[in-house]
Amino acid sequence: MATTEDVKKLAALARIEISDDELAKFTSEFDAILAYVGQLESLEIQSASAAEKPALRNVMREDSEPYAPRTFTEKLVEQFPAHEGDALVVKQIIAHD
Amino acid sequence: MTKTPNELTIAEAARALRARELTVRELWSACVAAAEAKNPELNAYLEIFPADDAAIAAAQERIDAEGENAPLLCGIPLAIKDNILIDGRIASAASKMLENYRATYDATVIAKLKEAGALFIGRTNMDEFAMGSSTEHSAFGKTRNPHDQERVPGGSSGGSAAAVAAHLCIAALGTDTGGSIRQPAALCGLTGLKPTYGAVSRSGAIAMGSSLDQIGPLAKTPEDARILFDAIRGVDPLDSTTIPDGLHPAREVPKALRIGVPRALLGDTVSGDVRAAFDASLAQLEAAGHTIVDVELPTSGHALAAYYVIMPAEVSTNLARLDGVRYGHAARGKSLLDDYLLSRTEGFGPETRRRILLGTFVLSSGYIDAYYRKATAARAALRREYERAFERCDVIAFPTTLSPAFKFGEKSDPISMYLEDIFTVTANLTGMPALSTPMGTAERDGKHLPLGIHLTAPHQAERVLFAVADAVAALR
């Protein structure tokens, strides 16, 4: 059973606010979804043999052939919420006092 | 009765353009006129683009110069789901979060279509960030089903499906994470393909569940779906999950097809008339010389539960990048934390927030073994079961959905909406290609609503899917 406190905590972790009005609805829906996916707990699956390669794995691209400087700069800067020249303006993160 | 140009298929329009019965401009204008006339009621398009005169002229010149050698898609107006990037155009994923986001490059599929001379008529409505099965979760209003405007077109590619079904374009692209191409194709009477995982590049598609997502066609015929798929497929250095031809063992396309049916899976959840239409289609296929084979897929009953663990886990991860710092909705509070909270709370709709929370939960320590690892094991088991079944059959068939298109608001609790995907999610979990194509109709409130038959084939065996879809189309 998920409690409203659990949902509040998850929301904080996910950087989302849930209003008090929504909280009860979200919590009951959350419970219903967890009850449904909880059927997996009863599932007995033989794990694949160690020799079996996983179907998906992470791969890294070689760091090569960069785009020419400024190819995308103007378009990207246009998307910034605020900018000074080509620099993105962000809030101060570390306070002085 | 002769068709108006916007009612043509890709194959018919390509032939008419080459025979000079039709110009590219006439075809474009007919589609735009239909789109402008019908969109106020259907809301299939979020935006209808102005004519790109240079592209229209170039397509016409190419057809005039190259004739039969010009690509089939040259001069063909297509609709594009709002989560696929077209350089310089807004791509919002039907979310307030990206309402004003303008794409800075072309998705690989768009670059390929531009090379083929295709034209883009507009961007289509969808469930926000492709999360939903009805297009009711769009931040910009619901899309109506052209077959019955009181009903949903399906989702999440509901705008693309409605645009094709109402002839507001010739064909369209959608994306499919758990059924988002195939379910709307079924509900709107179209052929929709979710290609093999890795067959089509996702570079420039707004990610939802990265181990599940594929871009694919929504089309009026299986032939059109094949033409679009052939144009967009292929290895792409910008998407490391794309795969070369021949990675998986080649499958023959036999004249007499062996169609596997998991009867135990169908149970009594499928509506009576949907089951009757499915059984009738199988009987007709058998009469036409194909074979029906019983197959067992015991883990299938758990596929939806596994999907609703894996998908939200990937959603919460992918959508973490949308934080109001570099692009998208940027609300400002007192602190940086406030900026994140405000931007994400204002930017995301309820279903998106629900799935982010669910994903955050299933990945949190203490729960990851009970949910995520179990779901991953179920996923591997499903793949093994399907691979074993394909030793005895060429495709596996079931109805695409439990029932025809439902009414707006009918599935307001999340679980009932999630159950719409019960048959389609497995192909995303296994990575196998799957297609929905029309199989008759079911009557609701005096209206004949389309139904879809769902076909799954082994990895990279799209040819087999198209062959079965052609066989199903030949029954009508």
XYZ file of C-alpha atoms in Angstrom:
573
model
C 0.000 0.000 0.000
C 1.350 3.399 -0.953
C 0.699 6.224 1.490
C 0.328 9.887 0.644
C 3.717 10.363 2.341
C 5.313 7.816 -0.036
C 3.901 9.626 -3.052
C 5.062 12.989 -1.707
C 8.562 11.609 -1.236
C 8.674 10.152 -4.764
C 7.456 13.460 -6.151
C 10.246 15.288 -4.331
C 12.796 12.819 -5.743
C 11.402 13.320 -9.247
C 11.353 17.123 -8.846
C 7.595 17.330 -9.275
C 5.049 18.956 -6.989
C 1.730 17.245 -6.295
C -0.940 19.544 -4.922
C -2.916 18.424 -1.878
C -6.032 18.154 -4.077
C -4.303 15.713 -6.402
C -2.481 13.750 -3.738
C -5.337 11.448 -2.656
C -6.262 10.647 -6.277
C -2.642 10.006 -7.256
C -2.109 7.759 -4.233
C -5.153 5.571 -4.913
C -4.278 5.290 -8.621
C -0.721 4.469 -7.658
C -1.969 1.688 -5.402
C -4.087 0.193 -8.171
C -1.146 0.226 -10.590
C 1.210 -1.350 -8.043
C -1.371 -4.033 -7.280
C -1.513 -4.828 -10.989
C 2.242 -4.950 -11.616
C 2.651 -6.777 -8.283
C 1.533 -9.962 -10.098
C 5.159 -10.198 -11.227
C 6.190 -11.144 -7.707
C 4.424 -14.496 -8.049
C 6.112 -15.211 -11.372
C 8.677 -18.016 -11.257
C 11.106 -17.617 -14.114
C 14.139 -19.742 -14.734
C 16.931 -17.268 -15.191
C 18.697 -17.459 -18.503
C 21.949 -19.379 -18.546
C 25.068 -17.350 -17.820
C 26.271 -18.047 -21.345
C 23.269 -16.252 -22.843
C 24.216 -12.737 -23.900
C 21.807 -10.022 -22.801
C 19.721 -8.722 -25.699
C 20.607 -5.130 -24.893
C 23.888 -3.656 -23.740
C 25.379 -0.179 -23.569
C 27.698 0.905 -26.353
C 29.729 4.068 -26.639
C 30.363 5.903 -29.874
C 33.970 6.749 -30.793
C 34.580 10.392 -29.984
C 35.428 11.540 -33.488
C 34.333 13.685 -36.431
C 32.893 16.573 -34.421
C 30.622 19.037 -36.174
C 32.338 22.227 -37.320
C 32.218 24.899 -34.599
C 29.065 27.058 -34.659
C 27.091 24.659 -36.888
C 24.274 24.525 -34.344
C 25.203 27.353 -31.957
C 22.656 29.905 -33.119
C 19.767 27.434 -33.168
C 20.622 26.065 -29.736
C 21.035 29.526 -28.189
C 17.585 30.436 -29.531
C 16.136 27.653 -27.344
C 17.810 28.928 -24.143
C 15.351 30.444 -21.647
C 17.886 33.252 -21.085
C 21.300 33.933 -22.616
C 24.173 36.383 -22.635
C 25.777 36.160 -26.034
C 26.238 32.436 -26.647
C 26.259 31.634 -22.922
C 23.300 30.093 -21.090
C 22.233 32.107 -18.055
C 21.708 29.919 -14.986
C 20.939 30.676 -11.358
C 23.693 30.951 -8.807
C 23.996 27.522 -7.183
C 26.356 28.161 -4.228
C 25.311 30.907 -1.809
C 27.983 33.181 -0.325
C 26.738 33.624 3.227
C -16.563 6.357 -58.048
C -13.221 8.007 -58.672
C -11.128 9.047 -55.729
C -10.144 12.618 -55.036
C -6.331 13.048 -54.974
C -6.139 13.131 -51.141
C -7.940 9.766 -51.001
C -5.223 8.021 -53.016
C -2.713 5.589 -51.551
C 1.036 6.209 -51.936
C 1.174 3.628 -54.737
C -1.828 5.152 -56.561
C -0.588 8.731 -56.159
C 2.913 7.792 -57.343
C 1.417 6.172 -60.455
C -0.862 9.151 -61.140
C 2.039 11.607 -60.757
C 4.173 9.609 -63.216
C 1.279 9.296 -65.675
C 0.819 13.103 -65.489
C -2.790 12.666 -64.439
C -1.889 14.722 -61.398
C 0.737 17.302 -60.478
C 2.590 17.431 -57.157
C 0.969 20.830 -56.518
C -2.544 19.437 -57.129
C -1.885 16.526 -54.777
C -0.501 18.844 -52.093
C -3.407 21.291 -52.443
C -6.027 18.527 -52.244
C -4.497 17.217 -49.002
C -4.156 20.686 -47.450
C -7.721 21.631 -48.453
C -9.052 18.451 -46.791
C -6.871 19.046 -43.720
C -8.019 22.649 -43.347
C -11.670 21.684 -43.826
C -11.715 18.741 -41.412
C -9.109 19.627 -38.792
C -11.279 22.035 -36.785
C -13.536 19.089 -35.863
C -11.010 16.214 -35.803
C -7.960 17.993 -34.283
C -5.688 15.495 -36.015
C -3.055 18.170 -36.704
C -1.531 20.475 -34.111
C -0.132 22.523 -36.979
C -0.619 22.474 -40.745
C 2.589 23.697 -42.375
C 2.656 26.374 -45.095
C 3.482 25.035 -48.572
C 7.203 24.550 -49.172
C 7.147 25.835 -52.768
C 10.770 24.906 -53.408
C 10.232 21.300 -52.254
C 7.030 20.985 -54.312
C 8.793 22.297 -57.425
C 11.832 20.065 -56.844
C 9.619 16.978 -56.452
C 7.768 17.785 -59.674
C 11.022 18.320 -61.576
C 12.397 15.050 -60.275
C 9.312 13.092 -61.356
C 9.408 14.778 -64.771
C 13.121 14.032 -65.202
C 13.373 10.565 -63.629
C 9.889 9.169 -64.282
C 9.719 5.560 -63.080
C 13.145 5.894 -61.426
C 12.018 8.645 -59.037
C 11.425 7.397 -55.472
C 7.805 6.336 -54.870
C 7.529 8.908 -52.073
C 8.607 11.806 -54.292
C 5.924 14.516 -54.058
C 3.796 12.561 -51.543
C 2.351 14.653 -48.631
C 2.917 12.917 -45.290
C 1.819 13.736 -41.746
C 4.425 13.506 -38.970
C 3.796 12.758 -35.305
C 4.672 15.707 -33.070
C 7.543 13.847 -31.364
C 9.675 13.533 -34.519
C 12.018 16.454 -35.229
C 11.815 18.480 -38.451
C 14.547 21.130 -38.577
C 13.132 24.584 -37.775
C 9.651 23.296 -36.892
C 8.087 23.056 -33.452
C 8.150 19.529 -31.999
C 6.146 19.624 -28.774
C 5.345 15.939 -28.089
C 1.874 17.438 -27.384
C 3.223 18.773 -24.071
C 3.218 22.232 -22.487
C 6.826 21.387 -21.632
C 7.884 21.662 -25.286
C 5.064 23.891 -26.576
C 7.557 26.365 -28.079
C 10.491 24.011 -28.678
C 11.826 24.360 -32.213
C 13.835 21.425 -33.596
C 17.478 22.221 -34.291
C 18.014 19.338 -36.721
C 16.154 16.733 -38.799
C 15.420 13.308 -37.340
C 17.149 10.664 -39.459
C 13.762 9.444 -40.744
C 12.929 13.013 -41.826
C 16.294 13.402 -43.584
C 15.635 10.141 -45.441
C 12.111 11.211 -46.442
C 13.396 14.606 -47.626
C 15.993 12.811 -49.768
C 13.188 10.736 -51.280
C 11.337 13.967 -52.149
C 8.443 13.497 -49.687
C 6.521 16.564 -48.450
C 5.390 17.270 -44.892
C 1.879 18.547 -44.437
C 1.881 19.024 -40.677
C 2.588 17.676 -37.220
C -0.024 15.460 -35.642
C -1.608 15.303 -32.198
C -0.679 12.573 -29.727
C -0.852 11.638 -26.073
C 1.683 13.782 -24.199
C 5.185 12.314 -24.679
C 3.472 9.315 -26.355
C 1.926 8.155 -23.079
C -1.614 6.973 -23.621
C -3.909 4.926 -25.807
C -6.572 7.465 -26.757
C -4.894 10.835 -27.541
C -6.972 12.215 -24.636
C -3.716 12.927 -22.760
C -2.603 15.611 -25.263
C -2.027 19.036 -23.714
C -3.697 20.505 -26.813
C -7.090 18.789 -26.911
C -8.300 15.356 -27.944
C -8.373 14.000 -31.497
C -11.618 12.510 -32.799
C -11.965 9.200 -34.647
C -13.117 9.881 -38.242
C -15.283 6.720 -38.129
C -17.273 8.035 -35.151
C -16.461 11.430 -33.738
C -17.797 10.471 -30.299
C -14.952 7.975 -30.026
C -11.181 8.030 -29.591
C -8.828 7.380 -32.518
C -6.551 5.365 -30.218
C -3.119 6.470 -29.212
C -0.625 7.621 -28.729
C -0.269 8.202 -32.509
C -3.980 9.102 -32.708
C -3.466 12.302 -34.697
C -1.461 10.494 -37.378
C -4.085 7.712 -37.551
C -7.006 10.154 -37.803
C -5.189 12.211 -40.464
C -4.623 9.144 -42.664
C -8.090 7.651 -42.069
C -9.825 10.968 -42.914
C -7.586 11.423 -45.995
C -5.986 14.604 -44.633
C -2.647 13.272 -45.966
C -1.546 10.213 -47.966
C 0.250 8.410 -45.114
C 1.922 9.231 -41.811
C 4.692 8.417 -39.376
C 4.023 7.486 -35.766
C 6.044 6.062 -32.913
C 5.310 2.857 -31.002
C 6.532 2.104 -27.467
C 3.772 -0.312 -26.385
C 1.288 -0.243 -29.266
C 1.103 3.451 -30.161
C 1.115 2.791 -33.920
C -0.766 -0.528 -34.040
C -3.648 0.262 -31.665
C -4.660 3.550 -33.419
C -4.206 1.799 -36.782
C -6.697 -0.850 -35.602
C -9.178 1.711 -34.243
C -9.011 3.842 -37.409
C -8.996 1.022 -39.997
C -5.377 1.351 -41.169
C -2.234 -0.714 -41.522
C 0.375 0.233 -38.906
C 3.838 -1.272 -38.455
C 6.102 -1.354 -35.404
C 9.398 -2.370 -37.019
C 12.040 -4.634 -35.460
C 13.865 -2.861 -32.623
C 16.859 -1.313 -34.377
C 15.385 -1.411 -37.898
C 14.667 2.337 -37.952
C 16.858 5.070 -36.433
C 15.389 6.969 -33.481
C 17.812 9.871 -33.869
C 15.530 12.900 -33.624
C 12.577 11.095 -32.043
C 11.702 12.420 -28.591
C 12.529 9.438 -26.381
C 9.959 7.735 -24.161
C 11.175 4.188 -23.400
C 14.505 3.774 -25.129
C 14.589 -0.046 -25.070
C 11.064 -0.118 -26.561
C 10.580 2.876 -28.922
C 10.415 2.502 -32.713
C 9.266 4.852 -35.482
C 6.958 3.319 -38.072
C 4.324 3.952 -40.751
C 0.537 4.393 -40.527
C -0.874 3.782 -43.992
C -4.013 3.060 -45.995
C -2.698 -0.305 -47.283
C -0.018 -2.883 -46.381
C 1.774 -1.911 -49.610
C 1.995 1.737 -48.502
C 3.313 0.680 -45.081
C 6.013 -1.313 -46.856
C 6.950 1.649 -49.099
C 7.324 3.966 -46.088
C 9.201 1.371 -44.030
C 11.667 0.771 -46.877
C 12.293 4.525 -47.104
C 13.065 5.075 -43.407
C 14.906 1.901 -42.382
C 18.647 1.296 -42.160
C 21.741 1.577 -39.983
C 22.431 5.070 -38.665
C 25.628 6.135 -36.889
C 23.497 8.573 -34.872
C 21.540 5.693 -33.269
C 23.807 2.940 -31.937
C 20.826 0.592 -31.512
C 20.235 0.380 -35.282
C 21.086 -3.029 -36.751
C 22.441 -4.144 -40.143
C 20.477 -6.369 -42.522
C 20.992 -10.062 -41.884
C 21.803 -9.754 -38.174
C 19.070 -12.305 -37.481
C 18.537 -15.501 -39.508
C 16.655 -14.810 -42.738
C 13.049 -16.050 -42.870
C 11.524 -17.248 -46.103
C 8.178 -15.872 -47.208
C 6.308 -19.104 -48.027
C 3.283 -19.176 -50.344
C 1.320 -21.138 -47.735
C 1.825 -19.321 -44.436
C 1.805 -20.974 -41.021
C -0.140 -18.699 -38.675
C 0.348 -19.349 -34.960
C -2.571 -18.564 -32.640
C -2.172 -18.466 -28.828
C -5.763 -19.512 -28.052
C -5.183 -19.702 -24.299
C -4.179 -16.016 -24.304
C -7.416 -14.846 -25.923
C -9.540 -16.263 -23.087
C -12.802 -14.446 -22.498
C -11.410 -10.897 -22.310
C -11.884 -10.236 -26.031
C -15.299 -8.818 -27.007
C -17.581 -11.380 -28.631
C -17.798 -9.689 -32.007
C -14.032 -9.005 -32.073
C -13.407 -12.705 -31.406
C -15.928 -13.645 -34.097
C -14.230 -11.365 -36.656
C -10.841 -12.832 -35.715
C -12.052 -16.444 -35.986
C -13.725 -15.658 -39.316
C -10.469 -14.172 -40.650
C -8.544 -17.276 -39.560
C -11.116 -19.554 -41.208
C -10.851 -17.571 -44.437
C -7.055 -17.693 -44.330
C -7.242 -21.457 -43.863
C -9.648 -21.739 -46.788
C -7.165 -19.736 -48.870
C -4.530 -22.433 -48.285
C -2.715 -21.173 -45.187
C -2.290 -23.238 -42.002
C -3.388 -22.342 -38.470
C -1.051 -23.631 -35.750
C -1.713 -23.593 -31.982
C 1.119 -21.961 -30.039
C 1.761 -21.604 -26.308
C 3.101 -18.356 -24.879
C 2.622 -18.894 -21.136
C 4.399 -15.731 -19.930
C 2.200 -13.499 -22.137
C -0.246 -13.036 -19.282
C 2.463 -11.116 -17.433
C 3.640 -9.007 -20.389
C 1.561 -5.934 -19.533
C 2.737 -5.950 -15.898
C 6.374 -6.241 -17.032
C 5.807 -3.418 -19.517
C 4.303 -1.154 -16.842
C 7.498 -1.561 -14.817
C 10.111 -1.261 -17.582
C 8.418 1.556 -19.510
C 7.896 3.995 -16.565
C 11.446 3.257 -15.372
C 12.733 4.414 -18.758
C 10.245 7.305 -18.933
C 11.347 8.725 -15.578
C 14.958 8.490 -16.736
C 14.401 10.023 -20.188
C 12.203 12.871 -18.967
C 14.686 13.843 -16.242
C 16.437 15.930 -18.898
C 13.443 18.263 -19.086
C 14.316 20.560 -16.201
C 13.685 24.085 -17.504
C 17.387 24.919 -17.735
C 18.407 24.717 -21.393
C 15.166 24.490 -23.400
C 11.462 23.861 -23.004
C 9.140 25.306 -20.383
C 11.228 27.408 -17.990
C 9.439 28.701 -14.900
C 11.511 30.699 -12.445
C 11.261 30.598 -8.633
C 13.512 31.684 -5.775
C 16.078 28.895 -5.974
C 17.374 26.511 -8.620
C 15.335 23.744 -6.970
C 12.226 25.911 -7.349
C 13.058 26.327 -11.029
C 13.116 22.541 -11.491
C 9.951 21.977 -9.471
C 7.951 24.749 -11.123
C 9.096 23.960 -14.675
C 8.349 20.241 -14.349
C 5.088 20.642 -12.428
C 3.717 23.220 -14.877
C 5.182 21.509 -17.947
C 4.020 17.905 -17.456
C 0.390 16.739 -17.562
C -1.134 14.264 -15.069
C -0.389 11.011 -16.949
C 3.219 12.028 -17.561
C 3.679 12.883 -13.881
C 2.026 9.576 -12.875
C 4.468 7.574 -14.986
C 7.496 9.543 -13.787
C 6.490 8.788 -10.186
C 5.897 5.120 -10.971
C 9.295 4.879 -12.667
C 10.970 6.624 -9.747
C 9.305 4.089 -7.439
C 10.205 0.883 -9.295
C 13.840 1.959 -9.595
C 14.186 2.948 -5.936
C 16.303 0.773 -3.661
C 14.268 -1.858 -1.842
C 11.883 -2.255 -4.787
C 14.193 -2.751 -7.759
C 14.438 -6.539 -7.228
C 10.695 -7.027 -6.724
C 9.732 -5.038 -9.801
C 12.410 -4.058 -12.299
C 14.587 -7.172 -12.183
C 11.528 -9.417 -12.227
C 10.153 -7.526 -15.217
C 13.467 -7.864 -17.036
C 13.420 -11.620 -16.406
C 9.833 -11.834 -17.709
C 10.944 -9.921 -20.790
C 13.726 -12.431 -21.512
C 11.300 -15.331 -20.949
C 8.802 -13.826 -23.402
C 11.473 -13.526 -26.038
C 12.501 -17.186 -25.562
C 8.868 -18.331 -25.768
C 8.268 -16.403 -28.982
C 11.504 -17.690 -30.516
C 10.460 -21.246 -29.685
C 6.978 -20.668 -31.151
C 8.503 -19.356 -34.387
C 10.145 -22.742 -34.959
C 6.645 -23.947 -35.837
C 5.002 -20.919 -37.466
C 5.781 -17.877 -39.622
C 3.706 -15.323 -37.704
C 1.685 -15.178 -34.509
C -1.794 -13.663 -34.769
C -4.341 -12.255 -32.333
C -6.761 -9.312 -32.354
C -4.959 -5.958 -31.927
C -7.399 -4.762 -29.253
C -10.049 -6.263 -26.976
C -12.793 -4.097 -28.503
C -13.298 -1.396 -31.153
C -12.780 2.346 -30.480
C -14.176 3.450 -27.112
C -15.904 6.701 -26.162
C -14.148 9.735 -24.723
C -13.790 9.497 -20.956
C -14.769 5.817 -20.920
C -11.375 4.706 -19.615
C -10.685 7.387 -17.051
C -8.952 5.146 -14.523
C -5.343 4.410 -15.537
C -5.507 0.600 -15.378
C -8.453 0.329 -17.784
C -6.536 2.542 -20.232
C -3.347 0.481 -19.782
C -5.299 -2.697 -20.638
C -5.785 -1.287 -24.169
C -2.153 -2.300 -24.782
C -2.429 -5.843 -23.388
C -1.791 -7.535 -26.744
C 0.568 -5.004 -28.309
C 3.234 -4.471 -25.611
C 4.842 -7.886 -26.060
C 6.372 -7.014 -29.425
C 8.080 -3.993 -27.848
C 9.403 -6.163 -25.008
C 10.772 -8.808 -27.405
C 11.904 -6.303 -30.061
C 10.077 -8.279 -32.746
C 8.313 -6.548 -35.655
C 4.528 -6.411 -35.446
C 1.761 -5.028 -37.618
C -1.953 -4.331 -37.350
C -4.128 -4.472 -40.443
C -7.932 -4.256 -40.801
C -10.100 -7.367 -40.220
C -13.752 -6.414 -40.558
C -15.868 -4.234 -38.320
C -17.902 -4.363 -35.117
C -21.166 -2.475 -34.695
C -21.526 -0.032 -31.786
C -24.442 2.428 -31.517
C -25.368 1.704 -35.136
C -21.883 2.547 -36.436
C -19.520 0.089 -38.068
C -16.174 0.496 -36.336
C -12.938 -0.943 -37.729
C -11.069 -3.816 -36.077
C -7.446 -4.884 -36.465
C -5.685 -8.226 -36.642
C -2.263 -8.171 -34.991
C 0.654 -10.090 -36.487
C 4.082 -10.628 -34.941
C 7.078 -12.036 -36.840
C 10.652 -12.969 -35.844
C 13.285 -10.203 -35.739
C 13.880 -8.582 -39.160
C 11.092 -10.642 -40.794
C 8.979 -7.625 -41.811
C 8.593 -9.214 -45.293
C 6.640 -12.064 -43.698
C 4.358 -9.560 -41.943
C 3.630 -7.746 -45.195
C 2.887 -11.081 -46.926
C 0.342 -12.032 -44.253
C -1.147 -8.518 -44.308
C -1.545 -8.839 -48.091
C -3.231 -12.225 -47.572
C -5.617 -10.685 -45.009
C -6.364 -7.743 -47.342
C -7.094 -10.210 -50.170
C -9.927 -11.717 -48.072
C -12.011 -8.566 -48.284
